[in-house]
Amino acid sequence: MNPVLGYTPGSIAEPMTRARVKVLFVINKLGEQGGAERFTLGLAANLPRDRVEPWVCVTRSATEGALRMLSEAGVPCVVLDRRTRWQSHRMLGLARLLRREHFDVVHTHMFGSNLWGTVMGRVTGVPVLIAHEHTWSFEGNPARVWADRHIIGRLATRFVAVSSPDAERMVKHEGVPAEKVVVMPTGYVPRRPGNGNIRAELGLADGVPLVATAAVLRPQKAIDVLLDAFALVLERIPDAHLVIAGDSMMRADGRRDPLRRTLEERARELGVAESVHFLGVRDDVDAILRAADAAALSSDFEGSPLFVFECMAHGTPIVSTAVGGIPDVIEDAVSGVLVPRRDPRALAAGLADVLADPHRRVALSAAARLRVGEFTIDSVAGRFADLYEELTPSHGASRATARSAAAR
């Protein structure tokens, strides 16, 4: 086990830790790109520190930027550096950490960490185990369904879903006990400010209609559908351009999945390659969104994606598929435009209508900015602190006493 961020056992003041719920986040990887990773990072850094003492354990790898953010927030982090699925022995570092630090809560994120964390948490006697899924697909993975039902669902104290549809599927399709499922939304986690100028970079004038999306390029995001839709947009608005920030997933052998090359070939086949710009991984997504006239999300399935919150916060009108928890956040035709999944004509119509009507863009932007205020990371972190205290009765009781005394 490789300690990072200058952590040594007992380095946090003992009087402070005893007054707070001590929580360990467990996640496979940690960085600033994937939505689940960014939300976990933001949650750990923004929990109310008078109520919660957060720690993080990353079973595989963490980026320098993620480690720096945790360090600045004063959150201890341990990286186990498990590089392949065969290095299961490195997970013993998690068991040692759990036994040594006596956490009140272990809060795991995504399937692999949910499985390891609930089993090891139960074996080492952690009082409260919270498993957290950030997006949900039940197609073609019976082993995962079985594990969620018979291992994670049975051992976890609570199973967090990020939307009501996800919670319903969790109970109906996976057989997770309904009393264990709790819906907790993700929140808007601001990125570090970017100074890029995408229009200048691409040689696009200010008046050129610009659509943007940002995502890890994987099949779930259905970028092929977005390309098909954009080809139809160009029939109505020939000078429009599309920027795609993000790259294919990194494989275990250190190479990237070939999906990006497949998508670039699709753009050439459609005859839109000169108007579509694959930017790769970017750290100035906020600047890209501010420069764009509209944003697109073409996913086949989602939980409660951070990209939607980013678009709303930056005032970029979004046209999105109505999947997962997105309809819980976006009111169709008020704070965004919702379309069916796998329907390039509907997606194209939504984008073209938004690009062609500046007054509608202003109205959608204003409504979206108001709506996103309900999903700040501070407010969501407060809800998770409430959940931790509710599930650890000694802390919940002491907190209630303190609040009562303050009220008097």
PDB file of N, CA and C in Angstrom, residues 249-332:
ATOM      1  N   MET A 249     -11.505   5.284 -23.765  1.00  0.00           N
ATOM      2  CA  MET A 249     -11.060   4.794 -22.467  1.00  0.00           C
ATOM      3  C   MET A 249      -9.677   4.161 -22.581  1.00  0.00           C
ATOM      4  N   MET A 250      -8.900   4.267 -21.509  1.00  0.00           N
ATOM      5  CA  MET A 250      -7.589   3.652 -21.457  1.00  0.00           C
ATOM      6  C   MET A 250      -7.728   2.194 -21.061  1.00  0.00           C
ATOM      7  N   ARG A 251      -7.104   1.301 -21.820  1.00  0.00           N
ATOM      8  CA  ARG A 251      -7.179  -0.122 -21.530  1.00  0.00           C
ATOM      9  C   ARG A 251      -6.111  -0.519 -20.527  1.00  0.00           C
ATOM     10  N   ALA A 252      -6.212  -1.748 -20.033  1.00  0.00           N
ATOM     11  CA  ALA A 252      -5.266  -2.232 -19.015  1.00  0.00           C
ATOM     12  C   ALA A 252      -3.839  -2.263 -19.538  1.00  0.00           C
ATOM     13  N   ASP A 253      -3.663  -2.425 -20.864  1.00  0.00           N
ATOM     14  CA  ASP A 253      -2.315  -2.485 -21.425  1.00  0.00           C
ATOM     15  C   ASP A 253      -1.714  -1.109 -21.683  1.00  0.00           C
ATOM     16  N   GLY A 254      -2.434  -0.047 -21.254  1.00  0.00           N
ATOM     17  CA  GLY A 254      -1.912   1.306 -21.410  1.00  0.00           C
ATOM     18  C   GLY A 254      -2.261   1.969 -22.716  1.00  0.00           C
ATOM     19  N   ARG A 255      -2.952   1.243 -23.609  1.00  0.00           N
ATOM     20  CA  ARG A 255      -3.379   1.833 -24.879  1.00  0.00           C
ATOM     21  C   ARG A 255      -4.854   2.220 -24.808  1.00  0.00           C
ATOM     22  N   ARG A 256      -5.227   3.138 -25.682  1.00  0.00           N
ATOM     23  CA  ARG A 256      -6.613   3.585 -25.688  1.00  0.00           C
ATOM     24  C   ARG A 256      -7.474   2.674 -26.559  1.00  0.00           C
ATOM     25  N   ASP A 257      -8.729   2.540 -26.155  1.00  0.00           N
ATOM     26  CA  ASP A 257      -9.697   1.812 -26.954  1.00  0.00           C
ATOM     27  C   ASP A 257      -9.816   2.483 -28.329  1.00  0.00           C
ATOM     28  N   PRO A 258     -10.039   1.715 -29.391  1.00  0.00           N
ATOM     29  CA  PRO A 258     -10.064   2.303 -30.741  1.00  0.00           C
ATOM     30  C   PRO A 258     -11.352   3.033 -31.110  1.00  0.00           C
ATOM     31  N   LEU A 259     -12.267   3.239 -30.181  1.00  0.00           N
ATOM     32  CA  LEU A 259     -13.558   3.826 -30.532  1.00  0.00           C
ATOM     33  C   LEU A 259     -13.409   5.209 -31.161  1.00  0.00           C
ATOM     34  N   ARG A 260     -12.468   6.010 -30.674  1.00  0.00           N
ATOM     35  CA  ARG A 260     -12.321   7.347 -31.265  1.00  0.00           C
ATOM     36  C   ARG A 260     -12.007   7.249 -32.752  1.00  0.00           C
ATOM     37  N   ARG A 261     -11.123   6.343 -33.126  1.00  0.00           N
ATOM     38  CA  ARG A 261     -10.798   6.188 -34.552  1.00  0.00           C
ATOM     39  C   ARG A 261     -12.025   5.752 -35.349  1.00  0.00           C
ATOM     40  N   THR A 262     -12.855   4.897 -34.753  1.00  0.00           N
ATOM     41  CA  THR A 262     -14.089   4.464 -35.411  1.00  0.00           C
ATOM     42  C   THR A 262     -15.025   5.649 -35.634  1.00  0.00           C
ATOM     43  N   LEU A 263     -15.129   6.519 -34.631  1.00  0.00           N
ATOM     44  CA  LEU A 263     -16.001   7.690 -34.742  1.00  0.00           C
ATOM     45  C   LEU A 263     -15.463   8.685 -35.763  1.00  0.00           C
ATOM     46  N   GLU A 264     -14.152   8.864 -35.806  1.00  0.00           N
ATOM     47  CA  GLU A 264     -13.568   9.760 -36.801  1.00  0.00           C
ATOM     48  C   GLU A 264     -13.832   9.232 -38.213  1.00  0.00           C
ATOM     49  N   GLU A 265     -13.768   7.927 -38.366  1.00  0.00           N
ATOM     50  CA  GLU A 265     -14.069   7.331 -39.671  1.00  0.00           C
ATOM     51  C   GLU A 265     -15.541   7.533 -40.019  1.00  0.00           C
ATOM     52  N   ARG A 266     -16.408   7.435 -39.019  1.00  0.00           N
ATOM     53  CA  ARG A 266     -17.836   7.665 -39.260  1.00  0.00           C
ATOM     54  C   ARG A 266     -18.080   9.102 -39.727  1.00  0.00           C
ATOM     55  N   ALA A 267     -17.387  10.056 -39.141  1.00  0.00           N
ATOM     56  CA  ALA A 267     -17.534  11.452 -39.567  1.00  0.00           C
ATOM     57  C   ALA A 267     -17.111  11.619 -41.022  1.00  0.00           C
ATOM     58  N   ARG A 268     -16.053  10.928 -41.413  1.00  0.00           N
ATOM     59  CA  ARG A 268     -15.613  11.006 -42.816  1.00  0.00           C
ATOM     60  C   ARG A 268     -16.649  10.374 -43.747  1.00  0.00           C
ATOM     61  N   GLU A 269     -17.211   9.234 -43.330  1.00  0.00           N
ATOM     62  CA  GLU A 269     -18.226   8.571 -44.154  1.00  0.00           C
ATOM     63  C   GLU A 269     -19.448   9.460 -44.353  1.00  0.00           C
ATOM     64  N   LEU A 270     -19.812  10.221 -43.321  1.00  0.00           N
ATOM     65  CA  LEU A 270     -20.977  11.096 -43.397  1.00  0.00           C
ATOM     66  C   LEU A 270     -20.681  12.388 -44.161  1.00  0.00           C
ATOM     67  N   GLY A 271     -19.408  12.644 -44.449  1.00  0.00           N
ATOM     68  CA  GLY A 271     -19.032  13.863 -45.145  1.00  0.00           C
ATOM     69  C   GLY A 271     -19.037  15.094 -44.267  1.00  0.00           C
ATOM     70  N   VAL A 272     -18.884  14.919 -42.939  1.00  0.00           N
ATOM     71  CA  VAL A 272     -18.945  16.059 -42.016  1.00  0.00           C
ATOM     72  C   VAL A 272     -17.616  16.278 -41.302  1.00  0.00           C
ATOM     73  N   ALA A 273     -16.568  15.568 -41.712  1.00  0.00           N
ATOM     74  CA  ALA A 273     -15.312  15.598 -40.962  1.00  0.00           C
ATOM     75  C   ALA A 273     -14.731  17.009 -40.835  1.00  0.00           C
ATOM     76  N   GLU A 274     -14.919  17.842 -41.863  1.00  0.00           N
ATOM     77  CA  GLU A 274     -14.350  19.193 -41.807  1.00  0.00           C
ATOM     78  C   GLU A 274     -15.077  20.080 -40.800  1.00  0.00           C
ATOM     79  N   SER A 275     -16.277  19.685 -40.408  1.00  0.00           N
ATOM     80  CA  SER A 275     -17.047  20.487 -39.451  1.00  0.00           C
ATOM     81  C   SER A 275     -17.084  19.870 -38.061  1.00  0.00           C
ATOM     82  N   VAL A 276     -16.446  18.711 -37.868  1.00  0.00           N
ATOM     83  CA  VAL A 276     -16.428  18.017 -36.578  1.00  0.00           C
ATOM     84  C   VAL A 276     -14.996  17.971 -36.063  1.00  0.00           C
ATOM     85  N   HIS A 277     -14.794  18.380 -34.827  1.00  0.00           N
ATOM     86  CA  HIS A 277     -13.452  18.508 -34.262  1.00  0.00           C
ATOM     87  C   HIS A 277     -13.329  17.618 -33.024  1.00  0.00           C
ATOM     88  N   PHE A 278     -12.530  16.569 -33.108  1.00  0.00           N
ATOM     89  CA  PHE A 278     -12.238  15.711 -31.970  1.00  0.00           C
ATOM     90  C   PHE A 278     -11.056  16.323 -31.220  1.00  0.00           C
ATOM     91  N   LEU A 279     -11.316  16.794 -30.016  1.00  0.00           N
ATOM     92  CA  LEU A 279     -10.313  17.581 -29.292  1.00  0.00           C
ATOM     93  C   LEU A 279      -9.439  16.747 -28.377  1.00  0.00           C
ATOM     94  N   GLY A 280      -9.839  15.502 -28.084  1.00  0.00           N
ATOM     95  CA  GLY A 280      -9.113  14.738 -27.084  1.00  0.00           C
ATOM     96  C   GLY A 280      -9.459  15.230 -25.684  1.00  0.00           C
ATOM     97  N   VAL A 281      -8.724  14.724 -24.693  1.00  0.00           N
ATOM     98  CA  VAL A 281      -8.968  15.114 -23.303  1.00  0.00           C
ATOM     99  C   VAL A 281      -8.604  16.577 -23.114  1.00  0.00           C
ATOM    100  N   ARG A 282      -9.498  17.337 -22.517  1.00  0.00           N
ATOM    101  CA  ARG A 282      -9.274  18.766 -22.314  1.00  0.00           C
ATOM    102  C   ARG A 282      -9.469  19.135 -20.852  1.00  0.00           C
ATOM    103  N   ASP A 283      -8.722  20.128 -20.417  1.00  0.00           N
ATOM    104  CA  ASP A 283      -8.907  20.643 -19.064  1.00  0.00           C
ATOM    105  C   ASP A 283      -9.561  22.022 -19.071  1.00  0.00           C
ATOM    106  N   ASP A 284     -10.115  22.408 -20.232  1.00  0.00           N
ATOM    107  CA  ASP A 284     -10.787  23.712 -20.347  1.00  0.00           C
ATOM    108  C   ASP A 284     -12.222  23.534 -20.842  1.00  0.00           C
ATOM    109  N   VAL A 285     -12.898  22.482 -20.355  1.00  0.00           N
ATOM    110  CA  VAL A 285     -14.271  22.217 -20.793  1.00  0.00           C
ATOM    111  C   VAL A 285     -15.183  23.395 -20.475  1.00  0.00           C
ATOM    112  N   ASP A 286     -14.958  24.045 -19.330  1.00  0.00           N
ATOM    113  CA  ASP A 286     -15.802  25.194 -18.994  1.00  0.00           C
ATOM    114  C   ASP A 286     -15.664  26.297 -20.036  1.00  0.00           C
ATOM    115  N   ALA A 287     -14.454  26.542 -20.519  1.00  0.00           N
ATOM    116  CA  ALA A 287     -14.251  27.566 -21.541  1.00  0.00           C
ATOM    117  C   ALA A 287     -14.891  27.145 -22.860  1.00  0.00           C
ATOM    118  N   ILE A 288     -14.842  25.862 -23.176  1.00  0.00           N
ATOM    119  CA  ILE A 288     -15.477  25.364 -24.398  1.00  0.00           C
ATOM    120  C   ILE A 288     -16.984  25.572 -24.327  1.00  0.00           C
ATOM    121  N   LEU A 289     -17.581  25.271 -23.169  1.00  0.00           N
ATOM    122  CA  LEU A 289     -19.023  25.442 -23.023  1.00  0.00           C
ATOM    123  C   LEU A 289     -19.422  26.911 -23.119  1.00  0.00           C
ATOM    124  N   ARG A 290     -18.627  27.783 -22.567  1.00  0.00           N
ATOM    125  CA  ARG A 290     -18.956  29.215 -22.649  1.00  0.00           C
ATOM    126  C   ARG A 290     -18.901  29.704 -24.094  1.00  0.00           C
ATOM    127  N   ALA A 291     -18.062  29.085 -24.914  1.00  0.00           N
ATOM    128  CA  ALA A 291     -17.935  29.506 -26.315  1.00  0.00           C
ATOM    129  C   ALA A 291     -19.015  28.898 -27.203  1.00  0.00           C
ATOM    130  N   ALA A 292     -19.653  27.830 -26.731  1.00  0.00           N
ATOM    131  CA  ALA A 292     -20.619  27.106 -27.566  1.00  0.00           C
ATOM    132  C   ALA A 292     -21.995  27.758 -27.518  1.00  0.00           C
ATOM    133  N   ASP A 293     -22.734  27.609 -28.615  1.00  0.00           N
ATOM    134  CA  ASP A 293     -24.114  28.091 -28.679  1.00  0.00           C
ATOM    135  C   ASP A 293     -25.092  27.053 -28.142  1.00  0.00           C
ATOM    136  N   ALA A 294     -24.715  25.780 -28.195  1.00  0.00           N
ATOM    137  CA  ALA A 294     -25.568  24.699 -27.703  1.00  0.00           C
ATOM    138  C   ALA A 294     -24.673  23.531 -27.329  1.00  0.00           C
ATOM    139  N   ALA A 295     -25.188  22.691 -26.435  1.00  0.00           N
ATOM    140  CA  ALA A 295     -24.486  21.475 -26.037  1.00  0.00           C
ATOM    141  C   ALA A 295     -25.368  20.281 -26.356  1.00  0.00           C
ATOM    142  N   ALA A 296     -24.734  19.116 -26.524  1.00  0.00           N
ATOM    143  CA  ALA A 296     -25.470  17.902 -26.861  1.00  0.00           C
ATOM    144  C   ALA A 296     -25.035  16.766 -25.955  1.00  0.00           C
ATOM    145  N   LEU A 297     -26.011  15.959 -25.539  1.00  0.00           N
ATOM    146  CA  LEU A 297     -25.746  14.712 -24.816  1.00  0.00           C
ATOM    147  C   LEU A 297     -26.600  13.635 -25.474  1.00  0.00           C
ATOM    148  N   SER A 298     -25.953  12.655 -26.082  1.00  0.00           N
ATOM    149  CA  SER A 298     -26.660  11.672 -26.901  1.00  0.00           C
ATOM    150  C   SER A 298     -26.687  10.283 -26.271  1.00  0.00           C
ATOM    151  N   SER A 299     -26.464  10.186 -24.973  1.00  0.00           N
ATOM    152  CA  SER A 299     -26.256   8.903 -24.301  1.00  0.00           C
ATOM    153  C   SER A 299     -27.442   7.955 -24.421  1.00  0.00           C
ATOM    154  N   ASP A 300     -27.110   6.653 -24.475  1.00  0.00           N
ATOM    155  CA  ASP A 300     -28.134   5.611 -24.427  1.00  0.00           C
ATOM    156  C   ASP A 300     -28.680   5.446 -23.018  1.00  0.00           C
ATOM    157  N   PHE A 301     -27.834   5.628 -22.017  1.00  0.00           N
ATOM    158  CA  PHE A 301     -28.275   5.575 -20.626  1.00  0.00           C
ATOM    159  C   PHE A 301     -27.344   6.445 -19.796  1.00  0.00           C
ATOM    160  N   GLU A 302     -27.873   6.981 -18.722  1.00  0.00           N
ATOM    161  CA  GLU A 302     -27.115   7.824 -17.809  1.00  0.00           C
ATOM    162  C   GLU A 302     -27.682   7.650 -16.407  1.00  0.00           C
ATOM    163  N   GLY A 303     -26.960   8.159 -15.445  1.00  0.00           N
ATOM    164  CA  GLY A 303     -27.490   8.272 -14.098  1.00  0.00           C
ATOM    165  C   GLY A 303     -27.949   9.707 -13.894  1.00  0.00           C
ATOM    166  N   SER A 304     -27.035  10.520 -13.365  1.00  0.00           N
ATOM    167  CA  SER A 304     -27.290  11.947 -13.188  1.00  0.00           C
ATOM    168  C   SER A 304     -26.005  12.668 -13.590  1.00  0.00           C
ATOM    169  N   PRO A 305     -25.767  12.840 -14.893  1.00  0.00           N
ATOM    170  CA  PRO A 305     -24.444  13.224 -15.401  1.00  0.00           C
ATOM    171  C   PRO A 305     -24.021  14.640 -15.045  1.00  0.00           C
ATOM    172  N   LEU A 306     -22.754  14.764 -14.665  1.00  0.00           N
ATOM    173  CA  LEU A 306     -22.208  16.064 -14.318  1.00  0.00           C
ATOM    174  C   LEU A 306     -22.190  17.016 -15.506  1.00  0.00           C
ATOM    175  N   PHE A 307     -22.068  16.475 -16.716  1.00  0.00           N
ATOM    176  CA  PHE A 307     -22.014  17.340 -17.887  1.00  0.00           C
ATOM    177  C   PHE A 307     -23.272  18.185 -18.012  1.00  0.00           C
ATOM    178  N   VAL A 308     -24.418  17.621 -17.660  1.00  0.00           N
ATOM    179  CA  VAL A 308     -25.661  18.386 -17.700  1.00  0.00           C
ATOM    180  C   VAL A 308     -25.578  19.582 -16.760  1.00  0.00           C
ATOM    181  N   PHE A 309     -25.092  19.351 -15.532  1.00  0.00           N
ATOM    182  CA  PHE A 309     -24.972  20.441 -14.570  1.00  0.00           C
ATOM    183  C   PHE A 309     -23.985  21.496 -15.055  1.00  0.00           C
ATOM    184  N   GLU A 310     -22.897  21.062 -15.693  1.00  0.00           N
ATOM    185  CA  GLU A 310     -21.913  22.022 -16.208  1.00  0.00           C
ATOM    186  C   GLU A 310     -22.539  22.918 -17.272  1.00  0.00           C
ATOM    187  N   CYS A 311     -23.287  22.319 -18.178  1.00  0.00           N
ATOM    188  CA  CYS A 311     -23.939  23.115 -19.216  1.00  0.00           C
ATOM    189  C   CYS A 311     -24.890  24.134 -18.602  1.00  0.00           C
ATOM    190  N   MET A 312     -25.674  23.689 -17.629  1.00  0.00           N
ATOM    191  CA  MET A 312     -26.632  24.586 -16.988  1.00  0.00           C
ATOM    192  C   MET A 312     -25.924  25.722 -16.261  1.00  0.00           C
ATOM    193  N   ALA A 313     -24.839  25.393 -15.554  1.00  0.00           N
ATOM    194  CA  ALA A 313     -24.116  26.412 -14.791  1.00  0.00           C
ATOM    195  C   ALA A 313     -23.473  27.455 -15.692  1.00  0.00           C
ATOM    196  N   HIS A 314     -23.024  27.037 -16.878  1.00  0.00           N
ATOM    197  CA  HIS A 314     -22.349  27.964 -17.792  1.00  0.00           C
ATOM    198  C   HIS A 314     -23.312  28.609 -18.779  1.00  0.00           C
ATOM    199  N   GLY A 315     -24.611  28.301 -18.653  1.00  0.00           N
ATOM    200  CA  GLY A 315     -25.590  28.938 -19.520  1.00  0.00           C
ATOM    201  C   GLY A 315     -25.548  28.453 -20.955  1.00  0.00           C
ATOM    202  N   THR A 316     -25.133  27.204 -21.161  1.00  0.00           N
ATOM    203  CA  THR A 316     -25.096  26.633 -22.503  1.00  0.00           C
ATOM    204  C   THR A 316     -26.333  25.767 -22.696  1.00  0.00           C
ATOM    205  N   PRO A 317     -27.273  26.163 -23.535  1.00  0.00           N
ATOM    206  CA  PRO A 317     -28.499  25.373 -23.704  1.00  0.00           C
ATOM    207  C   PRO A 317     -28.174  23.942 -24.136  1.00  0.00           C
ATOM    208  N   ILE A 318     -28.753  22.962 -23.492  1.00  0.00           N
ATOM    209  CA  ILE A 318     -28.430  21.573 -23.783  1.00  0.00           C
ATOM    210  C   ILE A 318     -29.615  20.850 -24.409  1.00  0.00           C
ATOM    211  N   VAL A 319     -29.293  20.051 -25.428  1.00  0.00           N
ATOM    212  CA  VAL A 319     -30.247  19.128 -26.033  1.00  0.00           C
ATOM    213  C   VAL A 319     -29.768  17.734 -25.663  1.00  0.00           C
ATOM    214  N   SER A 320     -30.603  16.996 -24.935  1.00  0.00           N
ATOM    215  CA  SER A 320     -30.163  15.732 -24.347  1.00  0.00           C
ATOM    216  C   SER A 320     -31.198  14.636 -24.546  1.00  0.00           C
ATOM    217  N   THR A 321     -30.719  13.402 -24.588  1.00  0.00           N
ATOM    218  CA  THR A 321     -31.639  12.276 -24.553  1.00  0.00           C
ATOM    219  C   THR A 321     -32.298  12.214 -23.172  1.00  0.00           C
ATOM    220  N   ALA A 322     -33.561  11.813 -23.167  1.00  0.00           N
ATOM    221  CA  ALA A 322     -34.343  11.771 -21.921  1.00  0.00           C
ATOM    222  C   ALA A 322     -34.148  10.417 -21.249  1.00  0.00           C
ATOM    223  N   VAL A 323     -32.958  10.199 -20.696  1.00  0.00           N
ATOM    224  CA  VAL A 323     -32.629   8.912 -20.089  1.00  0.00           C
ATOM    225  C   VAL A 323     -32.209   9.119 -18.632  1.00  0.00           C
ATOM    226  N   GLY A 324     -32.358   8.040 -17.832  1.00  0.00           N
ATOM    227  CA  GLY A 324     -31.905   8.079 -16.446  1.00  0.00           C
ATOM    228  C   GLY A 324     -32.524   9.207 -15.660  1.00  0.00           C
ATOM    229  N   GLY A 325     -31.676   9.917 -14.910  1.00  0.00           N
ATOM    230  CA  GLY A 325     -32.159  10.995 -14.064  1.00  0.00           C
ATOM    231  C   GLY A 325     -32.200  12.351 -14.735  1.00  0.00           C
ATOM    232  N   ILE A 326     -31.892  12.405 -16.039  1.00  0.00           N
ATOM    233  CA  ILE A 326     -31.849  13.701 -16.718  1.00  0.00           C
ATOM    234  C   ILE A 326     -33.200  14.409 -16.692  1.00  0.00           C
ATOM    235  N   PRO A 327     -34.332  13.718 -16.925  1.00  0.00           N
ATOM    236  CA  PRO A 327     -35.618  14.427 -16.819  1.00  0.00           C
ATOM    237  C   PRO A 327     -35.928  14.939 -15.411  1.00  0.00           C
ATOM    238  N   ASP A 328     -35.248  14.418 -14.385  1.00  0.00           N
ATOM    239  CA  ASP A 328     -35.419  14.954 -13.034  1.00  0.00           C
ATOM    240  C   ASP A 328     -34.750  16.316 -12.883  1.00  0.00           C
ATOM    241  N   VAL A 329     -33.792  16.598 -13.773  1.00  0.00           N
ATOM    242  CA  VAL A 329     -33.004  17.833 -13.684  1.00  0.00           C
ATOM    243  C   VAL A 329     -33.454  18.850 -14.725  1.00  0.00           C
ATOM    244  N   ILE A 330     -33.683  18.388 -15.947  1.00  0.00           N
ATOM    245  CA  ILE A 330     -34.054  19.279 -17.046  1.00  0.00           C
ATOM    246  C   ILE A 330     -35.558  19.216 -17.283  1.00  0.00           C
ATOM    247  N   GLU A 331     -36.199  20.371 -17.280  1.00  0.00           N
ATOM    248  CA  GLU A 331     -37.607  20.451 -17.675  1.00  0.00           C
ATOM    249  C   GLU A 331     -37.646  20.742 -19.167  1.00  0.00           C
ATOM    250  N   ASP A 332     -38.212  19.823 -19.925  1.00  0.00           N
ATOM    251  CA  ASP A 332     -38.197  19.923 -21.373  1.00  0.00           C
ATOM    252  C   ASP A 332     -38.809  21.243 -21.839  1.00  0.00           C
TER     253      ASP A 332
END
